[in-house]
PDB file of C-alpha atoms in Angstrom:
ATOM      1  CA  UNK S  86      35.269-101.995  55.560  1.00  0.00           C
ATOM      2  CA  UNK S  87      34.265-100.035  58.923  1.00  0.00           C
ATOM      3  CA  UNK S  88      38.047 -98.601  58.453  1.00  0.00           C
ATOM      4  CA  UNK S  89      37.339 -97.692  55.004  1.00  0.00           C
ATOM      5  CA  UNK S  90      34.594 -96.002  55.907  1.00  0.00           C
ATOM      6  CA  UNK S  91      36.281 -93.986  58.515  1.00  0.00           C
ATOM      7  CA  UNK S  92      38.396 -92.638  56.607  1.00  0.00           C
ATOM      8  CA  UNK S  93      36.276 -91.625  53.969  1.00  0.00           C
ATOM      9  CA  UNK S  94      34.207 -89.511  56.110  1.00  0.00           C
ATOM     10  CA  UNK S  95      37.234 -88.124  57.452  1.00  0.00           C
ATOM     11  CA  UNK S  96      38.148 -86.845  53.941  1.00  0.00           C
ATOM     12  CA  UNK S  97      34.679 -85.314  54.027  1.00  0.00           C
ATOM     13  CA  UNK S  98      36.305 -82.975  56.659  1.00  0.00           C
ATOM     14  CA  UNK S  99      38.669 -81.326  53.831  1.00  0.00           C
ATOM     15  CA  UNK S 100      36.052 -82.009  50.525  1.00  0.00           C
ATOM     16  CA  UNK S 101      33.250 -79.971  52.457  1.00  0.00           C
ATOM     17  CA  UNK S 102      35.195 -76.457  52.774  1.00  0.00           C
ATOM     18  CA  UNK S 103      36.909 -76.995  49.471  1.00  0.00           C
ATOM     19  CA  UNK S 104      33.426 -77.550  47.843  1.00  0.00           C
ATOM     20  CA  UNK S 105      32.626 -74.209  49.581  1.00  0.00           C
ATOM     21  CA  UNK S 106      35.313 -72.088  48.784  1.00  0.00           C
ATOM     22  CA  UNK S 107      35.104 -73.624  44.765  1.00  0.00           C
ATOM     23  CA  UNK S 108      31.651 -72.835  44.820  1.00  0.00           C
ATOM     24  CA  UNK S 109      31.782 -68.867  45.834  1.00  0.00           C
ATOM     25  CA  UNK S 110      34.855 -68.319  43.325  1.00  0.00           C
ATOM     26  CA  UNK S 111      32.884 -69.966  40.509  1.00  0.00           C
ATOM     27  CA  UNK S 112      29.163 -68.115  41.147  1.00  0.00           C
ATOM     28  CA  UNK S 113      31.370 -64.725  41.859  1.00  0.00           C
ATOM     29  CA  UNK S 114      33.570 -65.213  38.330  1.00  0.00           C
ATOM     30  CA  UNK S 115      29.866 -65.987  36.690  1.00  0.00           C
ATOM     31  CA  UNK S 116      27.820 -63.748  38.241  1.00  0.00           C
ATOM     32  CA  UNK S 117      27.306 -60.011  35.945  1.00  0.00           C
ATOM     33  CA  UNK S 118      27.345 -57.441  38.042  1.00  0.00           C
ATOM     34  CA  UNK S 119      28.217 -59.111  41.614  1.00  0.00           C
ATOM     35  CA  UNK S 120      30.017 -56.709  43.468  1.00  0.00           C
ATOM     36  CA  UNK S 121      32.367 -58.290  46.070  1.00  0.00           C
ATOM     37  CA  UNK S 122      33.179 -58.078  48.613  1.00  0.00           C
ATOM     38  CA  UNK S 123      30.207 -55.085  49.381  1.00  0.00           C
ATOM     39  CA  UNK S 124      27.713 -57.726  48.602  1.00  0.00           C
ATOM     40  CA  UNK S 125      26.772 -61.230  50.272  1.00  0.00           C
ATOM     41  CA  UNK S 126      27.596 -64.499  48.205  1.00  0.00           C
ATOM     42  CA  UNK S 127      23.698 -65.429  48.580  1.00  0.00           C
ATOM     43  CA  UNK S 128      22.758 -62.739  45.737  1.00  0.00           C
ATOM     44  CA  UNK S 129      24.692 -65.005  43.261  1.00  0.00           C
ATOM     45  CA  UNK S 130      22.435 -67.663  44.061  1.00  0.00           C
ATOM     46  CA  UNK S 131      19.083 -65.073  43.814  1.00  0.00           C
ATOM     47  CA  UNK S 132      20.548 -64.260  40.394  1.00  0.00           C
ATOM     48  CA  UNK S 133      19.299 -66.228  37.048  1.00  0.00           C
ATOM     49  CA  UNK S 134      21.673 -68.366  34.859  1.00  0.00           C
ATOM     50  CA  UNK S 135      24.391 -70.463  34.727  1.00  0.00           C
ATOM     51  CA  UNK S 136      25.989 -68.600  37.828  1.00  0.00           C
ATOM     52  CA  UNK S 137      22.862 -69.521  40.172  1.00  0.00           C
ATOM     53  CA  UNK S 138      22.442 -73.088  38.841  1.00  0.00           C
ATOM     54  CA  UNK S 139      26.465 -73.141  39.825  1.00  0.00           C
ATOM     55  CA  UNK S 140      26.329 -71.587  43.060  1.00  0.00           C
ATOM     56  CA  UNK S 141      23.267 -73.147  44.790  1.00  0.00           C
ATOM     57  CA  UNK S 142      24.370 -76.737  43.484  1.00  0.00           C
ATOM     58  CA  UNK S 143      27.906 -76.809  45.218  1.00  0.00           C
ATOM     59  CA  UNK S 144      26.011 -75.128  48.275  1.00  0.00           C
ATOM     60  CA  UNK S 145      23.847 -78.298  48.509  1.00  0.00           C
ATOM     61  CA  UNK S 146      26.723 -80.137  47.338  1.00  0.00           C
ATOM     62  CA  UNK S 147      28.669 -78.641  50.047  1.00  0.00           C
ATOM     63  CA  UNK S 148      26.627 -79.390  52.643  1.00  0.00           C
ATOM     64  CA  UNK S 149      25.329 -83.209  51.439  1.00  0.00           C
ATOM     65  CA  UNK S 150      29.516 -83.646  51.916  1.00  0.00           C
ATOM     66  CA  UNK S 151      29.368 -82.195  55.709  1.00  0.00           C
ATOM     67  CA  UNK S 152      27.361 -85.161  57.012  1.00  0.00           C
ATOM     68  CA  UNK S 153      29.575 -87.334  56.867  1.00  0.00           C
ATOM     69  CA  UNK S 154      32.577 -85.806  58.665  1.00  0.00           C
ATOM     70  CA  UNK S 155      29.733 -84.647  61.072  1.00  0.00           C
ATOM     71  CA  UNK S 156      29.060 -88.635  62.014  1.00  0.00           C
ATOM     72  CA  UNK S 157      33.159 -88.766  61.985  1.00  0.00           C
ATOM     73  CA  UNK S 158      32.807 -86.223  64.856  1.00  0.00           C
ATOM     74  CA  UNK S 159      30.008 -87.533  65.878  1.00  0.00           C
ATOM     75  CA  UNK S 160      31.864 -91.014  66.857  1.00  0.00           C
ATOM     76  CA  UNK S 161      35.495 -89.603  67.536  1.00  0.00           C
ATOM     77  CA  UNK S 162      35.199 -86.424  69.416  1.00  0.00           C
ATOM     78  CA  UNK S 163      31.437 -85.521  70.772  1.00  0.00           C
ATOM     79  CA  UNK S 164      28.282 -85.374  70.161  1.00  0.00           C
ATOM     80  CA  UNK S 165      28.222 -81.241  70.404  1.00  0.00           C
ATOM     81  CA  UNK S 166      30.474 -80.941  67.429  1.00  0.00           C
ATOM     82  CA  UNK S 167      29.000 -83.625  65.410  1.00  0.00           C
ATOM     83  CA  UNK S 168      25.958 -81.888  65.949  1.00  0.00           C
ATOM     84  CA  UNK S 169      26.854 -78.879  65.461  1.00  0.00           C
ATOM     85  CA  UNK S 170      29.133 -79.589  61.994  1.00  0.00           C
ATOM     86  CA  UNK S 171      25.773 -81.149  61.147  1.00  0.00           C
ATOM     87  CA  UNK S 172      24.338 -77.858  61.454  1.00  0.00           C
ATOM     88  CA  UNK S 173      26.712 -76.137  59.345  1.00  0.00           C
ATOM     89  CA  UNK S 174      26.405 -79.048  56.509  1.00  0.00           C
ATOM     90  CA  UNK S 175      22.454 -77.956  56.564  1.00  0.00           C
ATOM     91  CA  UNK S 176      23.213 -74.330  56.276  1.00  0.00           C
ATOM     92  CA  UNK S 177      25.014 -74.853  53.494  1.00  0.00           C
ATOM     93  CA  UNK S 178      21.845 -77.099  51.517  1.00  0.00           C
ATOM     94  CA  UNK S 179      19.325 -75.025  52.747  1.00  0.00           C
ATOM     95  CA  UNK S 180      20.666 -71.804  51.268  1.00  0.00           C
ATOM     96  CA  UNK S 181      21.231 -73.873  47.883  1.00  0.00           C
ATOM     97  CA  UNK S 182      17.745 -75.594  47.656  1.00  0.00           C
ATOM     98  CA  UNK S 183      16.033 -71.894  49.523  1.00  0.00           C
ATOM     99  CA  UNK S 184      17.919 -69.057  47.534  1.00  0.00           C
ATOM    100  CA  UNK S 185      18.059 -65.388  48.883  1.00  0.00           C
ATOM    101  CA  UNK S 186      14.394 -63.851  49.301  1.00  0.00           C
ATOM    102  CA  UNK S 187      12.941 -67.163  50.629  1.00  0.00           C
ATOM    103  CA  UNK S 188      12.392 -67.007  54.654  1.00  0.00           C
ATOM    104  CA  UNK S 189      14.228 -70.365  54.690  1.00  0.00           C
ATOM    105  CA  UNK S 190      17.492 -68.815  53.397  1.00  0.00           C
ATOM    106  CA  UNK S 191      17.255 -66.789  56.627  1.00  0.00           C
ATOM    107  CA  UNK S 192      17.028 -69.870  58.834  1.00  0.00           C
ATOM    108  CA  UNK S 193      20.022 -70.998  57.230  1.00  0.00           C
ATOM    109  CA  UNK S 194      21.811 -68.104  58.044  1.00  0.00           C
ATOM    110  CA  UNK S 195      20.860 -68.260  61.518  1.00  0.00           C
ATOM    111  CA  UNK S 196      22.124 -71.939  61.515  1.00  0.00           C
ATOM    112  CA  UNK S 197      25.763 -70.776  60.235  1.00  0.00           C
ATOM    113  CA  UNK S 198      26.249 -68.336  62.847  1.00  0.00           C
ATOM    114  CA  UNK S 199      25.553 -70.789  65.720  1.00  0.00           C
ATOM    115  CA  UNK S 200      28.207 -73.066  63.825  1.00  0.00           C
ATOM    116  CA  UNK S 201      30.817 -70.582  64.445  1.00  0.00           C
ATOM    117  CA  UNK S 202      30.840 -72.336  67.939  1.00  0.00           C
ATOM    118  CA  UNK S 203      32.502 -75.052  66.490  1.00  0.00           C
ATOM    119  CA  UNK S 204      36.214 -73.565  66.668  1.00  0.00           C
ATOM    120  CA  UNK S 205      35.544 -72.204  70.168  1.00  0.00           C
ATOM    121  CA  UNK S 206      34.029 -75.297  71.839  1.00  0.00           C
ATOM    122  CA  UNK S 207      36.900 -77.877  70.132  1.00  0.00           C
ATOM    123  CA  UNK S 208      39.537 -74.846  71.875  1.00  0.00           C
ATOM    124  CA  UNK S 209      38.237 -74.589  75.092  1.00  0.00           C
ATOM    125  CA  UNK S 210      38.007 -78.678  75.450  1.00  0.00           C
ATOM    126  CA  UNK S 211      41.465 -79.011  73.940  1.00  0.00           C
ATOM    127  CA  UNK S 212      42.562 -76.195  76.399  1.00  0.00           C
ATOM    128  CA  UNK S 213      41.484 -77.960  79.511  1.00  0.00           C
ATOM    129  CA  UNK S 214      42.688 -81.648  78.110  1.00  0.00           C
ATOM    130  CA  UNK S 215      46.440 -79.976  78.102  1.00  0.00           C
ATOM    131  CA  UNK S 216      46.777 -79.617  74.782  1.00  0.00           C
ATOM    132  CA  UNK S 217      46.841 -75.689  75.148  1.00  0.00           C
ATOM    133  CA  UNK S 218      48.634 -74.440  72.366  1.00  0.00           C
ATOM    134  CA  UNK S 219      46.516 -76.060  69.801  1.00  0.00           C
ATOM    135  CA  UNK S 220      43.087 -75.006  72.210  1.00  0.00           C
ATOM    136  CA  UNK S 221      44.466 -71.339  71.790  1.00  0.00           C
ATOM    137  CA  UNK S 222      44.984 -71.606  68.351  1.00  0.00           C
ATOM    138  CA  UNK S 223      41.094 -72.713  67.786  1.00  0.00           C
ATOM    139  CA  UNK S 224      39.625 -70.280  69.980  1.00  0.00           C
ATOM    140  CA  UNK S 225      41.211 -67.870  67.888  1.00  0.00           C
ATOM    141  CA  UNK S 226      39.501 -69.703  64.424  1.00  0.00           C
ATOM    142  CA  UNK S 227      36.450 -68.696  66.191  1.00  0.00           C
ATOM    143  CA  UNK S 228      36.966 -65.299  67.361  1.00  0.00           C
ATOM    144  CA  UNK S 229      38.041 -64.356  63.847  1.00  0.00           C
ATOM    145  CA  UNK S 230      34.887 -65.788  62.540  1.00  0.00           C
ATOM    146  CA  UNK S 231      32.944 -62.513  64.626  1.00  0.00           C
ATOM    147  CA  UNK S 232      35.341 -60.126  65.137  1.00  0.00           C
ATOM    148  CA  UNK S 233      35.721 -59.567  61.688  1.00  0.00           C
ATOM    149  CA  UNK S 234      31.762 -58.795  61.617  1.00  0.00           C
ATOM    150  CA  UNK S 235      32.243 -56.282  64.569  1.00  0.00           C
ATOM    151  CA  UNK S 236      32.512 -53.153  63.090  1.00  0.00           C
ATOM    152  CA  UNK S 237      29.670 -54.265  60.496  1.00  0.00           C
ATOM    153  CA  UNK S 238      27.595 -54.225  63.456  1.00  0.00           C
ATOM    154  CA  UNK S 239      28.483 -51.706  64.966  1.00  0.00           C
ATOM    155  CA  UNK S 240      28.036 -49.609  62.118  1.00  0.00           C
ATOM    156  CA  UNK S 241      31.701 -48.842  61.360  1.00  0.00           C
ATOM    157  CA  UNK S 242      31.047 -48.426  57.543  1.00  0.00           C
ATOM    158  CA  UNK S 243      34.801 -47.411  56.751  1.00  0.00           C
ATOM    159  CA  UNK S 244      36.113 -49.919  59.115  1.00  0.00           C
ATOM    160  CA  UNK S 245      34.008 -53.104  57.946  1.00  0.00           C
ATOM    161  CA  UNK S 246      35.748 -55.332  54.755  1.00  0.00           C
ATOM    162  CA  UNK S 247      32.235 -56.021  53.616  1.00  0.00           C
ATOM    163  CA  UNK S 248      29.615 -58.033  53.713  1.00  0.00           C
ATOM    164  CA  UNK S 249      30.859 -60.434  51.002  1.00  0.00           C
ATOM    165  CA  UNK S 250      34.041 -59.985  52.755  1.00  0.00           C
ATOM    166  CA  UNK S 251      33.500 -60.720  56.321  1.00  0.00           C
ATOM    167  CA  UNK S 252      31.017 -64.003  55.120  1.00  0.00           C
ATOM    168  CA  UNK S 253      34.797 -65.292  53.244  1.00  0.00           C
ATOM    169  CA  UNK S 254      36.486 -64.663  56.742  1.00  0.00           C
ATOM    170  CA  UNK S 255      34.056 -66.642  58.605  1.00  0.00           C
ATOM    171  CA  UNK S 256      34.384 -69.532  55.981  1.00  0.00           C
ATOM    172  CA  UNK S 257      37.482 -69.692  55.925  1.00  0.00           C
ATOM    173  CA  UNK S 258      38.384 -69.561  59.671  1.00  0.00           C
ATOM    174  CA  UNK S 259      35.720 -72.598  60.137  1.00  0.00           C
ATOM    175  CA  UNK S 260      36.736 -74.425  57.262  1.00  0.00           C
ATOM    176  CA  UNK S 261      40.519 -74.209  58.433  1.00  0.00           C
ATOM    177  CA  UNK S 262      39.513 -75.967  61.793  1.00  0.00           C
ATOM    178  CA  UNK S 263      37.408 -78.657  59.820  1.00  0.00           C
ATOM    179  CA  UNK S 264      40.743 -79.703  57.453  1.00  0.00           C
ATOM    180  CA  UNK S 265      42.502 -79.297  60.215  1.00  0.00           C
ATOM    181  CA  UNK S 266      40.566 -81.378  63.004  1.00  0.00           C
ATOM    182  CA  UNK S 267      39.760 -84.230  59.662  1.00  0.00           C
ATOM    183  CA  UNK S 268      44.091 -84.063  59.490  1.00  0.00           C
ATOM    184  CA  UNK S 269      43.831 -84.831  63.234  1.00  0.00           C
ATOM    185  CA  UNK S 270      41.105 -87.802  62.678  1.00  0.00           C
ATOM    186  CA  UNK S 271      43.471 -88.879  59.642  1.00  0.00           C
ATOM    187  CA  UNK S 272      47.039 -88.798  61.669  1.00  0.00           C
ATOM    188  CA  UNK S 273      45.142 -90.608  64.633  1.00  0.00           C
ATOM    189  CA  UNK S 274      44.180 -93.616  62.761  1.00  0.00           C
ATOM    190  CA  UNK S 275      47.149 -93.810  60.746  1.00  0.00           C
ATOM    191  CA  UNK S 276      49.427 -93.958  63.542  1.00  0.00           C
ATOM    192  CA  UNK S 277      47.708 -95.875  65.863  1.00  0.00           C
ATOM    193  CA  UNK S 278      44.633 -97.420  64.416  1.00  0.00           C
ATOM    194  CA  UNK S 279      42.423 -95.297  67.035  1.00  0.00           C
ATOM    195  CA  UNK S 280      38.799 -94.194  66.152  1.00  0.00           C
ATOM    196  CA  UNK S 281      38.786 -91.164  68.093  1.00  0.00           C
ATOM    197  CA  UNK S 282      41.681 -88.032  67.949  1.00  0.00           C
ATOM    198  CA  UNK S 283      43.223 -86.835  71.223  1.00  0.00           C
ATOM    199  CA  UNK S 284      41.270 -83.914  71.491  1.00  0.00           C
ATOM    200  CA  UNK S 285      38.085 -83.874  73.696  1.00  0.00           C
ATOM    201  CA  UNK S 286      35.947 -81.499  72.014  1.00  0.00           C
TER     202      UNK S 286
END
């Protein structure tokens, strides 16, 4: 059973980024009028109609499916990025239940951009454990998660992708390291019945 439950929650670690992802391409294809990638994915949600009801629900959805893989972490790596995968799980509900306009929606956004620490923190640990390759390869998940919002602030307007656009980058750069640390969880119970992956982060 306890195995069983391991892996499950590891498999939260791909379903919780692919919730995500299904979530902004099924608001944006609702959503009249959305212009991406100039615009943030949270106006879909401030919207009315099916396209809000869509959007906010697989947010929430999104991030009810992050707590798990966050104890997984939790347990098998540290508590740092449990915690902080936790985080990202909650940014994800709060900006469903709290939709764009509400002060809450802000805190959520606060919360995501302190997640973008998870990448860097699993690299660096990774990098001093030996494994340096795959440490390089996640500190690079997280620097594209903020350099691509660089000349955004910096007020680069022909230079930035968007706002729309840069939010996608950062999604996808941390939800690559969170199928790809759950693959890690997955490969090191599989082969050798461990509870925690070689990495240190």
């Amino acid at each position: 059973m306890a195995d069983r439950i391991r892996r499950l929650a590891t498999a939260a670690g791909v379903c919780s980024p692919a919730t995500v992802l299904l979530t902004l391409g099924v608001g944006a294809a609702l959503a009249t009028g959305y212009d991406w990638p100039a615009e943030p994915f949270s106006v879909i949600g401030a919207t009315e109609g099916a396209a809000a009801l869509a959007f906010n629900a697989g947010l929430v959805a999104a991030g009810g499916l992050a707590l798990p893989f966050a104890w997984r972490l939790w347990t098998a790596r540290s508590r740092v990025s449990g915690g902080l995968y936790a985080l990202l799980g909650a940014s994800f509900a709060v900006a469903g239940l709290f939709p764009m306009g509400s002060p809450l929606h802000a805190v959520a956004t606060v919360i995501f951009l302190v997640a973008w620490l998870l990448p860097w923190i699993a690299g660096v640990a990774d990098w001093r454990a030996g494994r340096r390759r795959v440490g390089a390869a996640q500190v690079a998940l997280g620097t594209a998660a903020l350099a691509v919002w660089l000349p955004y602030d910096l007020g680069l307007r022909r230079a930035q992708v968007g706002y729309g656009g840069a939010e996608l980058v950062s999604i996808l750069a941390v939800g690559a390291w969170s199928v790809w640390t759950a693959l890690e969880l997955w490969r090191a119970d599989r082969t050798d019945g461990a509870t925690a992956a070689p990495s240190t982060a």
